[in-house]
Amino acid sequence: MFEQLKGFSEKVTKGRILSARLYSQVRAEDKFKDQILKHLKEMDHIDEKVSSRKGLTEILGMSIQRTVLMITEGYEGGLNLEEKKNERLGIAKKSLLLYQGLEEACKLHSKLIGKAITRLSRITTERRIKPPVTKIQ
């Protein structure tokens, strides 16, 4: 499960970096028109991989889906006036917010899975060290 999340997290991080780049380029639209199209194609590819959640277990997939819903429900509050007026800039910002949220969710899930693994290994180690307690009657 940890390895699955790691692979997914790498895609999400690429998406966040590319979203941030696109947001900056859309703000300075005239300077970066050719790069915007190139990055949009890359973003489509990443979006497809992330939205399919391929390689994630059902539990992780459902958890990531909850994160996506929570982020997308709060979109409008995360936009400033300029982003609300400029549709392309608003879309770029929403993409950035989504990938930032997914990246944070992946970090949290990795941390929680790591803690669970540590606890489980500690429990199994303790059981191996301590002999079972039996009552003598």
Short mmCIF file of N, CA and C in Angstrom, two decimals:
data_model
loop_
_atom_site.label_atom_id
_atom_site.label_comp_id
_atom_site.label_asym_id
_atom_site.label_seq_id
_atom_site.Cartn_x
_atom_site.Cartn_y
_atom_site.Cartn_z
N MET A 1 0.83 -1.19 0.00
CA MET A 1 0.00 0.00 0.00
C MET A 1 0.88 1.25 0.00
N PHE A 2 1.97 1.19 0.78
CA PHE A 2 2.86 2.34 0.88
C PHE A 2 3.49 2.66 -0.47
N GLU A 3 3.92 1.63 -1.20
CA GLU A 3 4.54 1.82 -2.52
C GLU A 3 3.53 2.37 -3.52
N GLN A 4 2.29 1.91 -3.43
CA GLN A 4 1.24 2.41 -4.33
C GLN A 4 1.04 3.90 -4.11
N LEU A 5 0.98 4.29 -2.86
CA LEU A 5 0.78 5.69 -2.53
C LEU A 5 1.97 6.53 -2.98
N LYS A 6 3.16 5.97 -2.85
CA LYS A 6 4.36 6.69 -3.26
C LYS A 6 4.33 7.00 -4.75
N GLY A 7 3.96 6.01 -5.57
CA GLY A 7 3.86 6.22 -7.01
C GLY A 7 2.80 7.25 -7.36
N PHE A 8 1.66 7.18 -6.70
CA PHE A 8 0.58 8.13 -6.93
C PHE A 8 1.02 9.53 -6.50
N SER A 9 1.70 9.60 -5.38
CA SER A 9 2.17 10.88 -4.84
C SER A 9 3.14 11.57 -5.80
N GLU A 10 3.98 10.78 -6.46
CA GLU A 10 4.92 11.35 -7.43
C GLU A 10 4.17 12.01 -8.58
N LYS A 11 3.10 11.38 -9.05
CA LYS A 11 2.28 11.96 -10.13
C LYS A 11 1.62 13.25 -9.65
N VAL A 12 1.13 13.23 -8.42
CA VAL A 12 0.47 14.41 -7.86
C VAL A 12 1.46 15.56 -7.73
N THR A 13 2.67 15.28 -7.29
CA THR A 13 3.69 16.32 -7.16
C THR A 13 4.01 16.93 -8.52
N LYS A 14 4.15 16.09 -9.54
CA LYS A 14 4.37 16.60 -10.90
C LYS A 14 3.21 17.50 -11.31
N GLY A 15 1.99 17.08 -10.99
CA GLY A 15 0.81 17.87 -11.31
C GLY A 15 0.81 19.21 -10.60
N ARG A 16 1.21 19.22 -9.33
CA ARG A 16 1.26 20.48 -8.58
C ARG A 16 2.29 21.43 -9.17
N ILE A 17 3.46 20.90 -9.51
CA ILE A 17 4.52 21.74 -10.09
C ILE A 17 4.07 22.31 -11.43
N LEU A 18 3.50 21.46 -12.25
CA LEU A 18 3.04 21.91 -13.57
C LEU A 18 1.87 22.88 -13.44
N SER A 19 0.97 22.65 -12.49
CA SER A 19 -0.15 23.58 -12.27
C SER A 19 0.34 24.95 -11.85
N ALA A 20 1.34 24.98 -10.98
CA ALA A 20 1.90 26.26 -10.54
C ALA A 20 2.54 27.00 -11.72
N ARG A 21 3.24 26.25 -12.55
CA ARG A 21 3.88 26.84 -13.74
C ARG A 21 2.81 27.38 -14.69
N LEU A 22 1.76 26.60 -14.91
CA LEU A 22 0.68 27.05 -15.80
C LEU A 22 -0.01 28.29 -15.26
N TYR A 23 -0.24 28.32 -13.96
CA TYR A 23 -0.89 29.48 -13.34
C TYR A 23 -0.06 30.74 -13.60
N SER A 24 1.25 30.64 -13.40
CA SER A 24 2.13 31.79 -13.64
C SER A 24 2.11 32.20 -15.10
N GLN A 25 2.11 31.21 -15.99
CA GLN A 25 2.13 31.50 -17.42
C GLN A 25 0.81 32.10 -17.90
N VAL A 26 -0.29 31.66 -17.35
CA VAL A 26 -1.59 32.22 -17.73
C VAL A 26 -1.69 33.67 -17.27
N ARG A 27 -1.11 33.97 -16.12
CA ARG A 27 -1.11 35.36 -15.63
C ARG A 27 -0.34 36.28 -16.58
N ALA A 28 0.77 35.77 -17.13
CA ALA A 28 1.59 36.54 -18.07
C ALA A 28 1.38 35.98 -19.48
N GLU A 29 0.15 35.85 -19.87
CA GLU A 29 -0.29 35.11 -21.06
C GLU A 29 0.50 35.41 -22.34
N ASP A 30 0.74 36.66 -22.65
CA ASP A 30 1.38 37.01 -23.92
C ASP A 30 2.79 36.45 -24.05
N LYS A 31 3.49 36.35 -22.96
CA LYS A 31 4.88 35.89 -23.00
C LYS A 31 5.01 34.38 -23.22
N PHE A 32 4.01 33.62 -22.81
CA PHE A 32 4.17 32.17 -22.74
C PHE A 32 3.14 31.37 -23.54
N LYS A 33 2.56 31.94 -24.59
CA LYS A 33 1.49 31.25 -25.32
C LYS A 33 1.89 29.86 -25.80
N ASP A 34 3.08 29.73 -26.38
CA ASP A 34 3.51 28.43 -26.90
C ASP A 34 3.75 27.43 -25.77
N GLN A 35 4.30 27.89 -24.66
CA GLN A 35 4.56 27.00 -23.52
C GLN A 35 3.27 26.58 -22.84
N ILE A 36 2.28 27.45 -22.82
CA ILE A 36 1.00 27.13 -22.19
C ILE A 36 0.38 25.91 -22.86
N LEU A 37 0.36 25.90 -24.19
CA LEU A 37 -0.22 24.76 -24.91
C LEU A 37 0.53 23.47 -24.61
N LYS A 38 1.84 23.55 -24.59
CA LYS A 38 2.66 22.37 -24.29
C LYS A 38 2.36 21.85 -22.88
N HIS A 39 2.31 22.76 -21.94
CA HIS A 39 2.06 22.37 -20.55
C HIS A 39 0.63 21.88 -20.34
N LEU A 40 -0.31 22.41 -21.10
CA LEU A 40 -1.69 21.93 -21.00
C LEU A 40 -1.79 20.47 -21.45
N LYS A 41 -1.05 20.12 -22.49
CA LYS A 41 -1.04 18.72 -22.95
C LYS A 41 -0.43 17.82 -21.88
N GLU A 42 0.66 18.26 -21.27
CA GLU A 42 1.28 17.48 -20.18
C GLU A 42 0.30 17.34 -19.01
N MET A 43 -0.40 18.43 -18.72
CA MET A 43 -1.34 18.43 -17.61
C MET A 43 -2.49 17.46 -17.87
N ASP A 44 -2.97 17.41 -19.10
CA ASP A 44 -4.03 16.46 -19.45
C ASP A 44 -3.58 15.03 -19.17
N HIS A 45 -2.35 14.73 -19.53
CA HIS A 45 -1.80 13.39 -19.31
C HIS A 45 -1.73 13.06 -17.81
N ILE A 46 -1.25 14.01 -17.02
CA ILE A 46 -1.16 13.81 -15.57
C ILE A 46 -2.55 13.70 -14.96
N ASP A 47 -3.47 14.58 -15.38
CA ASP A 47 -4.85 14.53 -14.88
C ASP A 47 -5.47 13.15 -15.11
N GLU A 48 -5.22 12.60 -16.30
CA GLU A 48 -5.77 11.29 -16.64
C GLU A 48 -5.24 10.21 -15.69
N LYS A 49 -3.94 10.24 -15.44
CA LYS A 49 -3.34 9.24 -14.54
C LYS A 49 -3.86 9.39 -13.12
N VAL A 50 -3.93 10.63 -12.66
CA VAL A 50 -4.36 10.88 -11.28
C VAL A 50 -5.84 10.55 -11.11
N SER A 51 -6.66 10.93 -12.07
CA SER A 51 -8.10 10.70 -11.91
C SER A 51 -8.46 9.22 -12.00
N SER A 52 -7.66 8.43 -12.71
CA SER A 52 -7.94 6.99 -12.78
C SER A 52 -7.56 6.28 -11.49
N ARG A 53 -6.67 6.89 -10.72
CA ARG A 53 -6.18 6.31 -9.45
C ARG A 53 -5.71 4.87 -9.67
N LYS A 54 -5.18 4.62 -10.86
CA LYS A 54 -4.69 3.29 -11.21
C LYS A 54 -3.55 2.90 -10.27
N GLY A 55 -3.59 1.68 -9.78
CA GLY A 55 -2.53 1.19 -8.91
C GLY A 55 -2.78 1.42 -7.43
N LEU A 56 -3.85 2.14 -7.10
CA LEU A 56 -4.16 2.36 -5.69
C LEU A 56 -5.13 1.29 -5.22
N THR A 57 -5.00 0.90 -3.98
CA THR A 57 -5.97 -0.03 -3.42
C THR A 57 -7.31 0.68 -3.32
N GLU A 58 -8.34 -0.08 -3.10
CA GLU A 58 -9.68 0.51 -3.00
C GLU A 58 -9.76 1.50 -1.84
N ILE A 59 -9.14 1.17 -0.73
CA ILE A 59 -9.18 2.05 0.45
C ILE A 59 -8.51 3.38 0.13
N LEU A 60 -7.31 3.34 -0.46
CA LEU A 60 -6.62 4.58 -0.80
C LEU A 60 -7.39 5.36 -1.86
N GLY A 61 -7.94 4.66 -2.83
CA GLY A 61 -8.71 5.32 -3.88
C GLY A 61 -9.91 6.08 -3.33
N MET A 62 -10.62 5.45 -2.40
CA MET A 62 -11.79 6.10 -1.79
C MET A 62 -11.36 7.30 -0.97
N SER A 63 -10.27 7.17 -0.26
CA SER A 63 -9.78 8.26 0.56
C SER A 63 -9.37 9.46 -0.30
N ILE A 64 -8.67 9.17 -1.39
CA ILE A 64 -8.26 10.24 -2.30
C ILE A 64 -9.49 10.90 -2.92
N GLN A 65 -10.51 10.11 -3.25
CA GLN A 65 -11.74 10.66 -3.82
C GLN A 65 -12.42 11.61 -2.83
N ARG A 66 -12.42 11.26 -1.56
CA ARG A 66 -12.99 12.16 -0.54
C ARG A 66 -12.22 13.47 -0.51
N THR A 67 -10.90 13.38 -0.62
CA THR A 67 -10.06 14.58 -0.62
C THR A 67 -10.41 15.47 -1.81
N VAL A 68 -10.55 14.86 -2.98
CA VAL A 68 -10.91 15.62 -4.19
C VAL A 68 -12.24 16.34 -3.99
N LEU A 69 -13.23 15.65 -3.45
CA LEU A 69 -14.53 16.27 -3.22
C LEU A 69 -14.44 17.44 -2.24
N MET A 70 -13.68 17.26 -1.17
CA MET A 70 -13.54 18.34 -0.18
C MET A 70 -12.87 19.56 -0.81
N ILE A 71 -11.87 19.34 -1.64
CA ILE A 71 -11.16 20.45 -2.27
C ILE A 71 -12.04 21.16 -3.28
N THR A 72 -12.70 20.38 -4.14
CA THR A 72 -13.49 21.00 -5.21
C THR A 72 -14.72 21.73 -4.68
N GLU A 73 -15.25 21.32 -3.54
CA GLU A 73 -16.40 22.02 -2.96
C GLU A 73 -16.02 23.41 -2.47
N GLY A 74 -14.77 23.61 -2.09
CA GLY A 74 -14.34 24.90 -1.56
C GLY A 74 -13.60 25.77 -2.56
N TYR A 75 -13.70 25.45 -3.85
CA TYR A 75 -12.96 26.19 -4.87
C TYR A 75 -13.18 27.69 -4.85
N GLU A 76 -14.43 28.12 -4.90
CA GLU A 76 -14.73 29.54 -5.07
C GLU A 76 -14.13 30.40 -3.96
N GLY A 77 -14.05 29.86 -2.76
CA GLY A 77 -13.47 30.62 -1.66
C GLY A 77 -11.97 30.81 -1.82
N GLY A 78 -11.34 29.98 -2.63
CA GLY A 78 -9.89 30.07 -2.83
C GLY A 78 -9.48 30.98 -3.97
N LEU A 79 -10.45 31.60 -4.65
CA LEU A 79 -10.14 32.47 -5.78
C LEU A 79 -10.26 33.94 -5.41
N ASN A 80 -9.31 34.75 -5.90
CA ASN A 80 -9.42 36.19 -5.69
C ASN A 80 -10.26 36.79 -6.82
N LEU A 81 -10.48 38.09 -6.79
CA LEU A 81 -11.35 38.75 -7.76
C LEU A 81 -10.82 38.59 -9.19
N GLU A 82 -9.52 38.75 -9.37
CA GLU A 82 -8.92 38.61 -10.70
C GLU A 82 -9.15 37.21 -11.27
N GLU A 83 -9.01 36.20 -10.41
CA GLU A 83 -9.19 34.81 -10.84
C GLU A 83 -10.65 34.50 -11.14
N LYS A 84 -11.56 35.18 -10.45
CA LYS A 84 -12.99 34.98 -10.72
C LYS A 84 -13.40 35.63 -12.04
N LYS A 85 -12.77 36.78 -12.37
CA LYS A 85 -13.10 37.48 -13.60
C LYS A 85 -12.46 36.82 -14.82
N ASN A 86 -11.22 36.36 -14.68
CA ASN A 86 -10.49 35.74 -15.79
C ASN A 86 -10.68 34.22 -15.70
N GLU A 87 -11.54 33.69 -16.56
CA GLU A 87 -11.90 32.27 -16.49
C GLU A 87 -10.68 31.35 -16.60
N ARG A 88 -9.79 31.64 -17.53
CA ARG A 88 -8.60 30.79 -17.71
C ARG A 88 -7.71 30.81 -16.47
N LEU A 89 -7.57 31.98 -15.87
CA LEU A 89 -6.76 32.09 -14.66
C LEU A 89 -7.43 31.36 -13.51
N GLY A 90 -8.75 31.46 -13.43
CA GLY A 90 -9.50 30.75 -12.40
C GLY A 90 -9.36 29.24 -12.51
N ILE A 91 -9.40 28.74 -13.74
CA ILE A 91 -9.24 27.30 -13.97
C ILE A 91 -7.84 26.86 -13.57
N ALA A 92 -6.84 27.67 -13.94
CA ALA A 92 -5.46 27.33 -13.57
C ALA A 92 -5.30 27.31 -12.05
N LYS A 93 -5.95 28.27 -11.37
CA LYS A 93 -5.86 28.33 -9.91
C LYS A 93 -6.55 27.12 -9.28
N LYS A 94 -7.71 26.72 -9.81
CA LYS A 94 -8.42 25.56 -9.28
C LYS A 94 -7.59 24.29 -9.44
N SER A 95 -6.91 24.18 -10.56
CA SER A 95 -6.03 23.03 -10.78
C SER A 95 -4.90 23.03 -9.75
N LEU A 96 -4.33 24.20 -9.53
CA LEU A 96 -3.25 24.32 -8.54
C LEU A 96 -3.76 23.96 -7.15
N LEU A 97 -4.92 24.47 -6.77
CA LEU A 97 -5.49 24.15 -5.45
C LEU A 97 -5.75 22.65 -5.30
N LEU A 98 -6.25 22.04 -6.36
CA LEU A 98 -6.53 20.61 -6.32
C LEU A 98 -5.25 19.81 -6.10
N TYR A 99 -4.22 20.11 -6.86
CA TYR A 99 -2.98 19.35 -6.73
C TYR A 99 -2.26 19.64 -5.42
N GLN A 100 -2.36 20.86 -4.92
CA GLN A 100 -1.79 21.15 -3.60
C GLN A 100 -2.49 20.32 -2.53
N GLY A 101 -3.81 20.27 -2.61
CA GLY A 101 -4.58 19.48 -1.64
C GLY A 101 -4.29 18.00 -1.74
N LEU A 102 -4.19 17.49 -2.96
CA LEU A 102 -3.87 16.07 -3.14
C LEU A 102 -2.47 15.75 -2.62
N GLU A 103 -1.54 16.66 -2.84
CA GLU A 103 -0.18 16.44 -2.36
C GLU A 103 -0.16 16.37 -0.83
N GLU A 104 -0.88 17.27 -0.18
CA GLU A 104 -0.96 17.24 1.28
C GLU A 104 -1.63 15.96 1.77
N ALA A 105 -2.67 15.53 1.07
CA ALA A 105 -3.36 14.29 1.44
C ALA A 105 -2.43 13.09 1.31
N CYS A 106 -1.64 13.06 0.26
CA CYS A 106 -0.69 11.95 0.07
C CYS A 106 0.35 11.93 1.18
N LYS A 107 0.84 13.12 1.56
CA LYS A 107 1.82 13.19 2.66
C LYS A 107 1.20 12.67 3.95
N LEU A 108 -0.03 13.08 4.23
CA LEU A 108 -0.72 12.63 5.44
C LEU A 108 -0.93 11.12 5.41
N HIS A 109 -1.39 10.59 4.29
CA HIS A 109 -1.62 9.15 4.18
C HIS A 109 -0.31 8.38 4.34
N SER A 110 0.76 8.88 3.76
CA SER A 110 2.07 8.22 3.90
C SER A 110 2.48 8.17 5.37
N LYS A 111 2.27 9.28 6.05
CA LYS A 111 2.62 9.35 7.47
C LYS A 111 1.78 8.36 8.28
N LEU A 112 0.49 8.32 8.01
CA LEU A 112 -0.40 7.40 8.74
C LEU A 112 -0.07 5.94 8.46
N ILE A 113 0.23 5.63 7.20
CA ILE A 113 0.60 4.25 6.86
C ILE A 113 1.91 3.89 7.54
N GLY A 114 2.86 4.82 7.55
CA GLY A 114 4.14 4.58 8.23
C GLY A 114 3.94 4.30 9.71
N LYS A 115 3.07 5.08 10.36
CA LYS A 115 2.79 4.86 11.78
C LYS A 115 2.13 3.50 12.00
N ALA A 116 1.21 3.13 11.13
CA ALA A 116 0.54 1.83 11.26
C ALA A 116 1.54 0.69 11.11
N ILE A 117 2.44 0.81 10.16
CA ILE A 117 3.47 -0.22 9.96
C ILE A 117 4.35 -0.33 11.19
N THR A 118 4.74 0.82 11.74
CA THR A 118 5.58 0.82 12.94
C THR A 118 4.87 0.15 14.11
N ARG A 119 3.61 0.49 14.31
CA ARG A 119 2.84 -0.12 15.40
C ARG A 119 2.70 -1.63 15.22
N LEU A 120 2.38 -2.04 14.01
CA LEU A 120 2.21 -3.47 13.75
C LEU A 120 3.52 -4.23 13.95
N SER A 121 4.62 -3.66 13.50
CA SER A 121 5.89 -4.36 13.69
C SER A 121 6.27 -4.40 15.16
N ARG A 122 5.94 -3.35 15.91
CA ARG A 122 6.22 -3.34 17.35
C ARG A 122 5.39 -4.42 18.06
N ILE A 123 4.13 -4.52 17.69
CA ILE A 123 3.25 -5.53 18.30
C ILE A 123 3.75 -6.93 18.00
N THR A 124 4.11 -7.19 16.75
CA THR A 124 4.59 -8.53 16.41
C THR A 124 5.92 -8.83 17.07
N THR A 125 6.77 -7.82 17.23
CA THR A 125 8.05 -8.02 17.92
C THR A 125 7.81 -8.34 19.39
N GLU A 126 6.91 -7.61 20.03
CA GLU A 126 6.60 -7.86 21.44
C GLU A 126 6.04 -9.26 21.65
N ARG A 127 5.24 -9.71 20.74
CA ARG A 127 4.66 -11.05 20.86
C ARG A 127 5.72 -12.13 20.72
N ARG A 128 6.72 -11.87 19.88
CA ARG A 128 7.79 -12.85 19.71
C ARG A 128 8.70 -12.90 20.94
N ILE A 129 8.89 -11.76 21.57
CA ILE A 129 9.79 -11.69 22.72
C ILE A 129 9.14 -12.26 23.97
N LYS A 130 7.92 -11.87 24.24
CA LYS A 130 7.23 -12.31 25.45
C LYS A 130 6.53 -13.64 25.20
N PRO A 131 6.82 -14.62 26.03
CA PRO A 131 6.09 -15.88 25.88
C PRO A 131 4.64 -15.68 26.32
N PRO A 132 3.73 -16.43 25.76
CA PRO A 132 2.33 -16.27 26.15
C PRO A 132 2.15 -16.61 27.63
N VAL A 133 1.30 -15.85 28.28
CA VAL A 133 1.02 -16.05 29.70
C VAL A 133 -0.02 -17.16 29.83
N THR A 134 0.33 -18.16 30.59
CA THR A 134 -0.63 -19.24 30.84
C THR A 134 -0.86 -19.34 32.34
N LYS A 135 -2.07 -19.60 32.70
CA LYS A 135 -2.41 -19.72 34.12
C LYS A 135 -2.22 -21.17 34.54
N ILE A 136 -1.58 -21.32 35.68
CA ILE A 136 -1.39 -22.66 36.24
C ILE A 136 -2.49 -22.88 37.26
N GLN A 137 -3.18 -23.97 37.10
CA GLN A 137 -4.28 -24.25 38.03
C GLN A 137 -3.99 -25.44 38.87
#
